[in-house]
């Protein structure tokens, strides 16, 4: 009988120690590396598109509901003998409105290159669209390539265990 009582006391003590350790934040807790990562959408294209005149060139994709931050980088090459501007706007379009950022690069003549980067953020209720829109001036011909767009959903909860 004394062996059965001793076994019962040890079992209760082990449960008590485990409960105290969990409450104190030590023991079997989830490490920071196990936190749920944000959802990330990466869109890359190396296909060249040409912006001529004032016509827009679009790159876009859908995103589900959530708070999103998007960033885009591109490279442009001027195919004319005259310096030109290349304007790119990154938009996150939701059901009710749009949030956007715009950047402009100047490209020298005769094949000179320029890189552009732009960032924007917006909360989307049900579904939305991330769109990169680029256009050149009316007299230019600019090749747009090395396009990379990344959209990251902001986590609503992140747990970090520093212990």
Tab-separated table of C-alpha atoms in Angstrom:
chain	number	residue	atom	x	y	z
A	1	UNK	CA	0.000	0.000	0.000
A	2	UNK	CA	2.841	2.416	0.728
A	3	UNK	CA	4.146	1.956	-2.839
A	4	UNK	CA	0.752	2.955	-4.295
A	5	UNK	CA	0.581	6.088	-2.098
A	6	UNK	CA	4.155	7.046	-3.050
A	7	UNK	CA	3.338	6.624	-6.770
A	8	UNK	CA	0.233	8.819	-6.392
A	9	UNK	CA	2.203	11.581	-4.610
A	10	UNK	CA	4.929	11.541	-7.294
A	11	UNK	CA	2.300	11.839	-10.045
A	12	UNK	CA	0.624	14.832	-8.384
A	13	UNK	CA	3.994	16.491	-7.765
A	14	UNK	CA	4.979	16.049	-11.432
A	15	UNK	CA	1.692	17.604	-12.584
A	16	UNK	CA	2.135	20.496	-10.110
A	17	UNK	CA	5.725	21.168	-11.292
A	18	UNK	CA	4.599	21.105	-14.948
A	19	UNK	CA	1.739	23.540	-14.223
A	20	UNK	CA	4.034	25.973	-12.370
A	21	UNK	CA	6.627	25.796	-15.160
A	22	UNK	CA	4.002	26.560	-17.794
A	23	UNK	CA	2.633	29.515	-15.818
A	24	UNK	CA	6.164	30.861	-15.279
A	25	UNK	CA	6.877	30.709	-19.001
A	26	UNK	CA	9.446	27.942	-18.854
A	27	UNK	CA	9.219	24.368	-19.921
A	28	UNK	CA	7.035	23.258	-22.801
A	29	UNK	CA	6.248	26.578	-24.468
A	30	UNK	CA	6.379	27.391	-28.159
A	31	UNK	CA	9.728	28.872	-29.248
A	32	UNK	CA	9.828	32.097	-31.301
A	33	UNK	CA	10.873	30.168	-34.390
A	34	UNK	CA	7.593	28.247	-34.278
A	35	UNK	CA	5.444	31.389	-34.585
A	36	UNK	CA	3.178	31.441	-37.613
A	37	UNK	CA	5.003	33.330	-40.396
A	38	UNK	CA	3.202	36.059	-42.322
A	39	UNK	CA	1.693	35.074	-45.630
A	40	UNK	CA	3.984	36.198	-48.409
A	41	UNK	CA	3.209	36.376	-52.127
A	42	UNK	CA	6.151	36.887	-54.466
A	43	UNK	CA	5.627	37.640	-58.131
A	44	UNK	CA	8.688	37.712	-60.373
A	45	UNK	CA	8.940	38.096	-64.099
A	46	UNK	CA	11.961	38.392	-66.300
A	47	UNK	CA	9.893	38.813	-69.454
A	48	UNK	CA	10.422	42.210	-71.000
A	49	UNK	CA	7.458	44.499	-71.618
A	50	UNK	CA	7.778	47.729	-73.548
A	51	UNK	CA	6.193	51.017	-72.514
A	52	UNK	CA	5.656	53.201	-75.555
A	53	UNK	CA	4.053	56.590	-75.621
A	54	UNK	CA	1.798	57.283	-72.664
A	55	UNK	CA	0.324	53.754	-72.565
A	56	UNK	CA	0.441	51.953	-69.211
A	57	UNK	CA	2.082	48.582	-68.666
A	58	UNK	CA	0.403	46.594	-65.855
A	59	UNK	CA	1.587	43.813	-63.566
A	60	UNK	CA	-1.090	42.645	-61.106
A	61	UNK	CA	-2.298	39.789	-58.902
A	62	UNK	CA	-5.062	39.156	-56.347
A	63	UNK	CA	-4.693	39.099	-52.564
A	64	UNK	CA	-7.162	37.761	-49.974
A	65	UNK	CA	-8.513	39.709	-46.990
A	66	UNK	CA	-5.968	41.098	-44.552
A	67	UNK	CA	-3.575	43.949	-43.928
A	68	UNK	CA	-0.987	43.974	-46.703
A	69	UNK	CA	2.293	45.703	-47.404
A	70	UNK	CA	3.528	45.498	-50.984
A	71	UNK	CA	6.828	46.471	-52.535
A	72	UNK	CA	8.014	46.382	-56.124
A	73	UNK	CA	11.319	46.789	-57.918
A	74	UNK	CA	11.906	47.043	-61.655
A	75	UNK	CA	14.618	47.896	-64.135
A	76	UNK	CA	13.957	50.081	-67.166
A	77	UNK	CA	16.052	50.644	-70.294
A	78	UNK	CA	15.589	53.640	-72.568
A	79	UNK	CA	15.490	52.546	-76.228
A	80	UNK	CA	15.429	56.058	-77.712
A	81	UNK	CA	18.069	58.706	-78.350
A	82	UNK	CA	16.434	61.180	-75.957
A	83	UNK	CA	16.412	61.134	-72.139
A	84	UNK	CA	13.033	60.112	-70.755
A	85	UNK	CA	11.096	59.593	-67.561
A	86	UNK	CA	9.546	56.339	-66.389
A	87	UNK	CA	6.770	56.635	-63.792
A	88	UNK	CA	5.594	53.623	-61.790
A	89	UNK	CA	2.701	53.463	-59.334
A	90	UNK	CA	2.161	50.566	-56.922
A	91	UNK	CA	-1.465	50.197	-55.824
A	92	UNK	CA	-3.372	47.978	-53.440
A	93	UNK	CA	-6.966	48.165	-54.601
A	94	UNK	CA	-9.696	47.064	-52.174
A	95	UNK	CA	-13.485	47.033	-52.343
A	96	UNK	CA	-13.915	50.646	-51.296
A	97	UNK	CA	-10.737	52.503	-52.140
A	98	UNK	CA	-7.150	52.437	-53.274
A	99	UNK	CA	-3.867	53.147	-51.546
A	100	UNK	CA	-0.895	53.856	-53.752
A	101	UNK	CA	2.659	55.135	-53.943
A	102	UNK	CA	4.353	56.579	-57.005
A	103	UNK	CA	7.965	56.949	-58.069
A	104	UNK	CA	9.600	58.379	-61.184
A	105	UNK	CA	13.027	57.632	-62.623
A	106	UNK	CA	14.910	59.518	-65.300
A	107	UNK	CA	16.577	57.404	-67.941
A	108	UNK	CA	19.375	58.714	-70.070
A	109	UNK	CA	19.321	58.085	-73.829
A	110	UNK	CA	20.569	55.166	-75.907
A	111	UNK	CA	20.111	52.109	-73.712
A	112	UNK	CA	20.811	53.613	-70.304
A	113	UNK	CA	19.272	51.789	-67.348
A	114	UNK	CA	17.454	52.870	-64.203
A	115	UNK	CA	16.020	50.930	-61.274
A	116	UNK	CA	12.887	51.887	-59.386
A	117	UNK	CA	11.507	50.718	-56.043
A	118	UNK	CA	8.151	51.579	-54.490
A	119	UNK	CA	6.223	50.476	-51.350
A	120	UNK	CA	2.578	50.822	-50.240
A	121	UNK	CA	0.240	49.326	-47.604
A	122	UNK	CA	-3.512	48.811	-47.201
A	123	UNK	CA	-6.096	46.707	-45.360
A	124	UNK	CA	-8.367	44.663	-47.626
A	125	UNK	CA	-11.755	43.513	-46.246
A	126	UNK	CA	-12.641	40.629	-48.572
A	127	UNK	CA	-10.294	40.563	-51.566
A	128	UNK	CA	-8.063	42.982	-53.358
A	129	UNK	CA	-5.624	43.539	-56.160
A	130	UNK	CA	-1.953	44.501	-56.084
A	131	UNK	CA	-1.101	46.387	-59.264
A	132	UNK	CA	2.137	47.880	-60.546
A	133	UNK	CA	1.447	50.359	-63.331
A	134	UNK	CA	4.319	51.904	-65.313
A	135	UNK	CA	4.273	54.393	-68.162
A	136	UNK	CA	6.752	56.424	-70.139
A	137	UNK	CA	6.516	59.870	-71.654
A	138	UNK	CA	4.725	60.287	-74.974
A	139	UNK	CA	7.843	60.169	-77.166
A	140	UNK	CA	9.744	57.327	-75.537
A	141	UNK	CA	10.151	53.588	-75.812
A	142	UNK	CA	11.287	51.953	-72.570
A	143	UNK	CA	11.835	48.259	-71.911
A	144	UNK	CA	10.698	47.162	-68.449
A	145	UNK	CA	12.215	43.980	-67.058
A	146	UNK	CA	13.403	42.258	-63.845
A	147	UNK	CA	10.041	43.031	-62.246
A	148	UNK	CA	9.662	41.741	-58.692
A	149	UNK	CA	6.592	42.397	-56.553
A	150	UNK	CA	6.212	41.085	-53.013
A	151	UNK	CA	3.094	41.376	-50.854
A	152	UNK	CA	3.238	40.468	-47.166
A	153	UNK	CA	0.237	40.013	-44.908
A	154	UNK	CA	0.718	41.566	-41.485
A	155	UNK	CA	0.249	39.058	-38.650
A	156	UNK	CA	-2.557	39.747	-36.236
A	157	UNK	CA	-0.791	37.781	-33.501
A	158	UNK	CA	2.873	36.999	-33.030
A	159	UNK	CA	4.124	35.106	-29.993
A	160	UNK	CA	7.746	35.482	-29.007
A	161	UNK	CA	9.405	33.508	-26.207
A	162	UNK	CA	12.623	35.209	-25.154
A	163	UNK	CA	13.265	32.779	-22.302
